[in-house]
């Protein structure tokens, strides 16, 4: 059987091909699955997709009409998939329920320290042989307060690093993580976390209840010199409200690895044509903002685990086995 994989990065392709070589053939495409590319999947029973795939009703209908029966998404998040339509069309959908939490947690800290210590500006200056320190003043993390929104596996890993820095730990989640409590984390309501945290990092899934969790009110409640980091899902932050606050001169720094309208932009080269998203275009111009292209998960370890889980999901589908990765079972 040949499997069709959409949205495969050049670094991923040899890893995917090697993982599947003993089991099935795999055809890797660098284009992302959307309304325009969905017809390519005609005749493929199994399709693998990336996190930025459009798996709305129209795309799912095209896949089903072309003979697709199983979708293996290579990510944990699945807010891009219309699960009700998939179930109605009898499409089995599986995801990767977990992979290295350290990849994302470490990258979140990379963003935090990059904006805190002005690394991008400093590196740009020294390339021009400008070795001044003006405007590069950062601050110690030791002794300051971190607010962690979402304390699952990634939030816990982020918290352990914060504990290593010697920070006061505040957390917010629907359930307490005993490991975080053991580290000294105090669980508080969002309002107190926003008001007291010097650094706020987001590690919650994107659900209807968490969309724009960081809205105008939340941003207003934060300290003027706070650092805000999002390596989870772009829709957690109201980007337009964030631009308004940044234009008012607020926040020591903002690190964003995700953006709420990133589909059709992230993972693609737009350097020659530019973009028509005024909000994103404005965000990248602020000197205290660092934007990266959804790369927090992108380590050899995490990508390897994602691919291994995808192979397992395909094998389970063919063997008619169920697992925790299955979002929509085959009827």
Coordinates of C-alpha atoms in Angstrom, one line a residue:
X1 CA 0.0 0.0 0.0
X2 CA 1.2 3.5 -0.8
X3 CA 0.5 6.3 1.7
X4 CA 0.3 9.9 0.7
X5 CA 1.9 12.4 3.1
X6 CA 1.2 16.1 2.8
X7 CA 3.2 19.0 4.2
X8 CA 6.5 17.1 4.6
X9 CA 9.5 19.4 5.4
X10 CA 12.8 18.6 3.7
X11 CA 14.3 17.5 7.0
X12 CA 11.4 15.2 7.7
X13 CA 11.3 13.4 4.3
X14 CA 14.2 11.0 4.8
X15 CA 13.0 10.2 8.3
X16 CA 9.5 9.4 7.1
X17 CA 10.7 7.3 4.2
X18 CA 13.0 5.3 6.5
X19 CA 10.3 4.7 9.1
X20 CA 7.8 3.4 6.5
X21 CA 10.3 1.5 4.2
X22 CA 9.9 -1.9 5.8
X23 CA 6.1 -1.6 5.9
X24 CA 4.6 0.5 3.1
X25 CA 5.6 2.8 0.4
X26 CA 5.1 6.5 1.2
X27 CA 4.8 9.4 -1.3
X28 CA 5.9 12.7 0.4
X29 CA 4.6 16.1 -0.8
X30 CA 5.8 19.4 0.4
X31 CA 2.4 21.0 -0.4
X32 CA -0.1 21.3 2.4
X33 CA -3.5 19.7 2.3
X34 CA -6.2 22.2 1.5
X35 CA -9.2 22.6 -0.9
X36 CA -6.8 23.0 -3.9
X37 CA -4.6 20.0 -3.2
X38 CA -7.1 17.5 -1.8
X39 CA -7.9 16.0 -5.2
X40 CA -4.2 14.8 -5.3
X41 CA -5.2 12.2 -2.7
X42 CA -7.7 10.4 -5.0
X43 CA -7.0 6.7 -4.9
X44 CA -5.0 6.8 -1.6
X45 CA -6.7 4.9 1.2
X46 CA -4.4 6.5 3.9
X47 CA -3.4 10.1 4.0
X48 CA -1.0 11.7 6.5
X49 CA -1.2 15.4 7.2
X50 CA 0.6 18.2 9.0
X51 CA -0.7 20.5 11.7
X52 CA -1.4 23.3 9.2
X53 CA -3.6 21.1 7.0
X54 CA -7.1 22.2 6.2
X55 CA -9.3 19.3 7.2
X56 CA -12.6 21.2 7.1
X57 CA -15.9 19.7 5.7
X58 CA -15.1 20.4 2.0
X59 CA -11.6 18.8 2.2
X60 CA -12.9 15.8 4.1
X61 CA -15.7 15.3 1.6
X62 CA -13.1 15.4 -1.3
X63 CA -10.9 12.9 0.5
X64 CA -13.8 10.5 1.2
X65 CA -15.0 10.8 -2.4
X66 CA -11.5 9.9 -3.6
X67 CA -11.4 6.7 -1.6
X68 CA -9.5 7.9 1.5
X69 CA -10.5 6.0 4.6
X70 CA -7.8 7.0 7.2
X71 CA -6.2 10.3 8.1
X72 CA -3.0 10.2 10.2
X73 CA -2.2 13.7 11.4
X74 CA 1.4 14.2 12.4
X75 CA 0.7 16.5 15.4
X76 CA -0.9 16.6 18.8
X77 CA -3.3 19.4 18.0
X78 CA -6.4 18.7 16.0
X79 CA -8.4 21.9 16.0
X80 CA -8.0 22.0 12.2
X81 CA -10.1 18.9 11.8
X82 CA -13.9 18.8 11.6
X83 CA -14.3 15.6 13.6
X84 CA -18.1 15.5 13.3
X85 CA -17.9 15.5 9.5
X86 CA -15.1 12.9 9.6
X87 CA -17.3 10.6 11.7
X88 CA -20.2 11.2 9.4
X89 CA -18.1 10.2 6.4
X90 CA -16.7 7.2 8.2
X91 CA -13.1 8.5 8.1
X92 CA -10.8 7.1 10.7
X93 CA -8.7 10.0 12.2
X94 CA -5.7 9.6 14.4
X95 CA -3.2 12.0 15.8
X96 CA 0.0 11.9 17.9
X97 CA -1.2 12.2 21.4
X98 CA 2.2 13.0 22.8
X99 CA 5.8 13.5 22.0
X100 CA 8.9 15.0 23.6
X101 CA 7.6 17.8 25.9
X102 CA 11.1 19.1 26.3
X103 CA 11.3 20.2 22.7
X104 CA 8.5 22.7 23.1
X105 CA 9.3 23.7 26.7
X106 CA 13.0 24.4 25.9
X107 CA 12.0 26.4 22.9
X108 CA 9.5 28.5 24.9
X109 CA 12.4 29.3 27.2
X110 CA 14.6 30.1 24.2
X111 CA 12.0 32.7 23.1
X112 CA 11.7 34.1 26.7
X113 CA 15.4 34.6 27.0
X114 CA 15.8 35.9 23.5
X115 CA 13.4 38.8 24.1
X116 CA 14.7 39.3 27.7
X117 CA 18.3 39.6 26.7
X118 CA 17.7 41.2 23.3
X119 CA 19.6 38.4 21.5
X120 CA 18.2 39.2 18.0
X121 CA 19.1 42.9 18.2
X122 CA 22.6 42.1 19.7
X123 CA 23.4 39.5 17.0
X124 CA 22.3 41.8 14.3
X125 CA 24.5 44.6 15.6
X126 CA 27.6 42.5 15.9
X127 CA 27.2 41.4 12.3
X128 CA 27.7 45.1 11.5
X129 CA 30.6 45.3 14.0
X130 CA 28.5 47.5 16.3
X131 CA 29.5 46.3 19.8
X132 CA 27.6 48.9 21.9
X133 CA 25.4 47.7 24.7
X134 CA 22.8 50.5 24.5
X135 CA 19.3 49.1 24.5
X136 CA 20.4 45.6 25.4
X137 CA 19.7 45.7 29.1
X138 CA 17.9 42.5 30.3
X139 CA 17.1 41.2 33.8
X140 CA 17.7 38.2 35.9
X141 CA 15.0 35.5 36.0
X142 CA 16.1 34.3 39.4
X143 CA 13.7 35.5 42.1
X144 CA 11.0 36.7 39.6
X145 CA 7.6 35.2 39.1
X146 CA 6.6 32.9 36.3
X147 CA 3.0 32.2 35.4
X148 CA 2.3 28.9 33.6
X149 CA -1.1 28.6 31.9
X150 CA -1.5 24.8 31.3
X151 CA 0.6 22.4 33.4
X152 CA 0.4 19.2 31.5
X153 CA 3.5 17.4 30.2
X154 CA 4.9 20.5 28.4
X155 CA 3.8 22.9 31.1
X156 CA 5.5 20.7 33.7
X157 CA 8.8 20.6 31.7
X158 CA 8.7 24.4 31.4
X159 CA 8.0 24.7 35.1
X160 CA 11.0 22.5 35.9
X161 CA 13.3 24.8 34.0
X162 CA 11.7 27.8 35.8
X163 CA 12.4 26.1 39.1
X164 CA 16.0 25.7 38.0
X165 CA 16.2 29.4 37.5
X166 CA 15.0 29.9 41.1
X167 CA 11.6 31.6 40.2
X168 CA 8.4 31.8 42.1
X169 CA 5.9 29.5 40.4
X170 CA 2.3 30.3 39.7
X171 CA 0.1 27.9 37.7
X172 CA -3.4 27.8 36.2
X173 CA -5.1 24.7 34.9
X174 CA -8.4 22.8 35.2
X175 CA -6.5 20.2 37.3
X176 CA -3.4 20.5 39.4
X177 CA -0.3 18.6 38.4
X178 CA 1.2 17.0 41.6
X179 CA 4.7 17.2 40.1
X180 CA 4.4 21.0 39.7
X181 CA 3.0 21.3 43.2
X182 CA 6.0 19.4 44.5
X183 CA 8.2 21.9 42.8
X184 CA 6.5 24.6 44.8
X185 CA 3.9 25.8 42.3
X186 CA 0.9 27.7 43.7
X187 CA -2.3 27.3 41.6
X188 CA -4.2 30.6 41.3
X189 CA -6.9 32.1 39.2
X190 CA -6.0 33.7 35.9
X191 CA -6.5 37.2 37.2
X192 CA -3.9 36.9 39.9
X193 CA -1.5 35.1 37.6
X194 CA -1.8 37.9 35.0
X195 CA -1.3 40.6 37.7
X196 CA 1.7 39.1 39.4
X197 CA 3.7 37.2 36.8
X198 CA 6.9 38.7 35.3
X199 CA 6.9 35.9 32.6
X200 CA 3.7 34.2 31.3
X201 CA 3.9 31.1 29.1
X202 CA 1.0 29.4 27.4
X203 CA 0.7 25.6 27.3
X204 CA -3.0 24.9 26.9
X205 CA -4.8 23.3 23.9
X206 CA -6.9 25.5 21.6
X207 CA -10.6 24.8 22.4
X208 CA -13.7 26.9 22.2
X209 CA -13.2 27.7 25.9
X210 CA -9.6 28.8 25.5
X211 CA -9.8 30.7 22.2
X212 CA -8.5 34.2 22.9
X213 CA -7.7 33.2 26.5
X214 CA -5.3 36.2 26.3
X215 CA -7.8 38.9 25.2
X216 CA -7.8 42.6 25.7
X217 CA -8.8 42.3 29.4
X218 CA -6.0 39.7 30.1
X219 CA -3.4 41.8 28.4
X220 CA -4.5 44.9 30.2
X221 CA -4.2 43.1 33.5
X222 CA -0.6 42.1 32.9
X223 CA 2.4 44.0 34.1
X224 CA 3.7 46.7 31.7
X225 CA 7.1 45.0 31.8
X226 CA 5.9 41.4 31.6
X227 CA 7.2 38.9 29.1
X228 CA 4.6 36.9 27.2
X229 CA 5.4 33.6 25.4
X230 CA 3.1 31.4 23.2
X231 CA 4.5 28.1 21.9
X232 CA 1.1 26.4 22.0
X233 CA -1.6 27.5 19.6
X234 CA -2.0 30.9 17.9
X235 CA -5.7 31.2 18.6
X236 CA -5.0 31.5 22.4
X237 CA -4.0 35.2 21.9
X238 CA -6.1 38.0 20.4
X239 CA -3.4 39.2 18.0
X240 CA -5.1 42.5 17.2
X241 CA -5.4 43.3 20.9
X242 CA -1.8 42.4 21.4
X243 CA -0.7 44.8 18.7
X244 CA -2.7 47.6 20.4
X245 CA -0.9 47.0 23.7
X246 CA 2.5 46.8 22.0
X247 CA 1.8 50.1 20.2
X248 CA 1.2 51.6 23.6
X249 CA 4.7 50.6 24.7
X250 CA 3.8 47.8 26.9
X251 CA 5.7 44.5 27.7
X252 CA 9.4 43.9 28.0
X253 CA 9.1 41.3 25.3
X254 CA 6.8 38.9 23.5
X255 CA 7.8 35.6 22.0
X256 CA 5.5 33.9 19.5
X257 CA 6.1 30.6 17.8
X258 CA 2.4 30.4 16.7
X259 CA -0.1 32.9 15.2
X260 CA -3.8 32.6 15.0
X261 CA -3.9 33.1 11.2
X262 CA -0.7 31.1 10.4
X263 CA -2.3 28.7 8.0
X264 CA -1.1 29.5 4.5
X265 CA 1.8 31.4 5.9
X266 CA 3.9 29.4 8.3
X267 CA 6.2 26.7 6.7
X268 CA 6.1 28.6 3.4
X269 CA 8.5 31.1 1.7
X270 CA 6.7 34.4 1.4
X271 CA 9.9 36.5 1.1
X272 CA 9.4 37.5 -2.5
X273 CA 5.6 38.0 -2.6
X274 CA 5.1 39.4 0.9
X275 CA 2.0 39.0 3.0
X276 CA -1.3 40.8 3.2
X277 CA -1.9 40.1 6.9
X278 CA -1.5 43.5 8.4
X279 CA -1.5 42.2 12.0
X280 CA 1.3 39.8 11.5
X281 CA 3.2 42.4 9.5
X282 CA 2.9 44.8 12.3
X283 CA 3.9 42.2 15.0
X284 CA 7.2 41.4 13.4
X285 CA 8.2 45.1 13.3
X286 CA 8.2 45.6 17.1
X287 CA 11.8 45.5 18.4
X288 CA 10.6 43.7 21.6
X289 CA 8.8 40.9 19.6
X290 CA 10.3 37.7 18.3
X291 CA 8.1 35.6 15.9
X292 CA 9.1 32.2 14.7
X293 CA 7.3 29.8 12.3
X294 CA 5.8 27.1 14.6
X295 CA 9.2 25.4 15.1
X296 CA 9.0 24.6 18.8
X297 CA 8.4 20.9 18.2
X298 CA 11.1 20.7 15.5
X299 CA 13.9 18.6 17.1
X300 CA 15.3 15.3 15.9
X301 CA 13.8 13.7 19.1
X302 CA 10.3 15.0 18.8
X303 CA 10.0 14.6 15.0
X304 CA 11.3 11.1 15.3
X305 CA 8.7 10.3 18.0
X306 CA 5.9 11.9 15.9
X307 CA 6.8 9.8 12.8
X308 CA 7.1 6.6 14.9
X309 CA 3.6 7.3 16.3
X310 CA 2.3 7.9 12.8
X311 CA 3.6 4.6 11.6
X312 CA 2.0 2.9 14.6
X313 CA -1.3 4.7 13.9
X314 CA -1.3 3.3 10.3
X315 CA -0.4 -0.2 11.5
X316 CA -3.2 -0.1 14.0
X317 CA -5.6 1.0 11.4
X318 CA -4.7 -1.9 9.1
X319 CA -4.9 -4.3 12.0
X320 CA -8.2 -2.8 13.2
X321 CA -6.7 -1.9 16.5
X322 CA -7.8 1.1 18.7
X323 CA -5.4 3.3 20.6
X324 CA -5.4 6.6 22.6
X325 CA -4.3 8.4 19.3
X326 CA -7.6 7.6 17.6
X327 CA -9.9 10.6 17.4
X328 CA -12.6 9.1 15.1
X329 CA -12.7 5.3 15.0
X330 CA -13.6 3.3 11.9
X331 CA -17.1 2.1 12.0

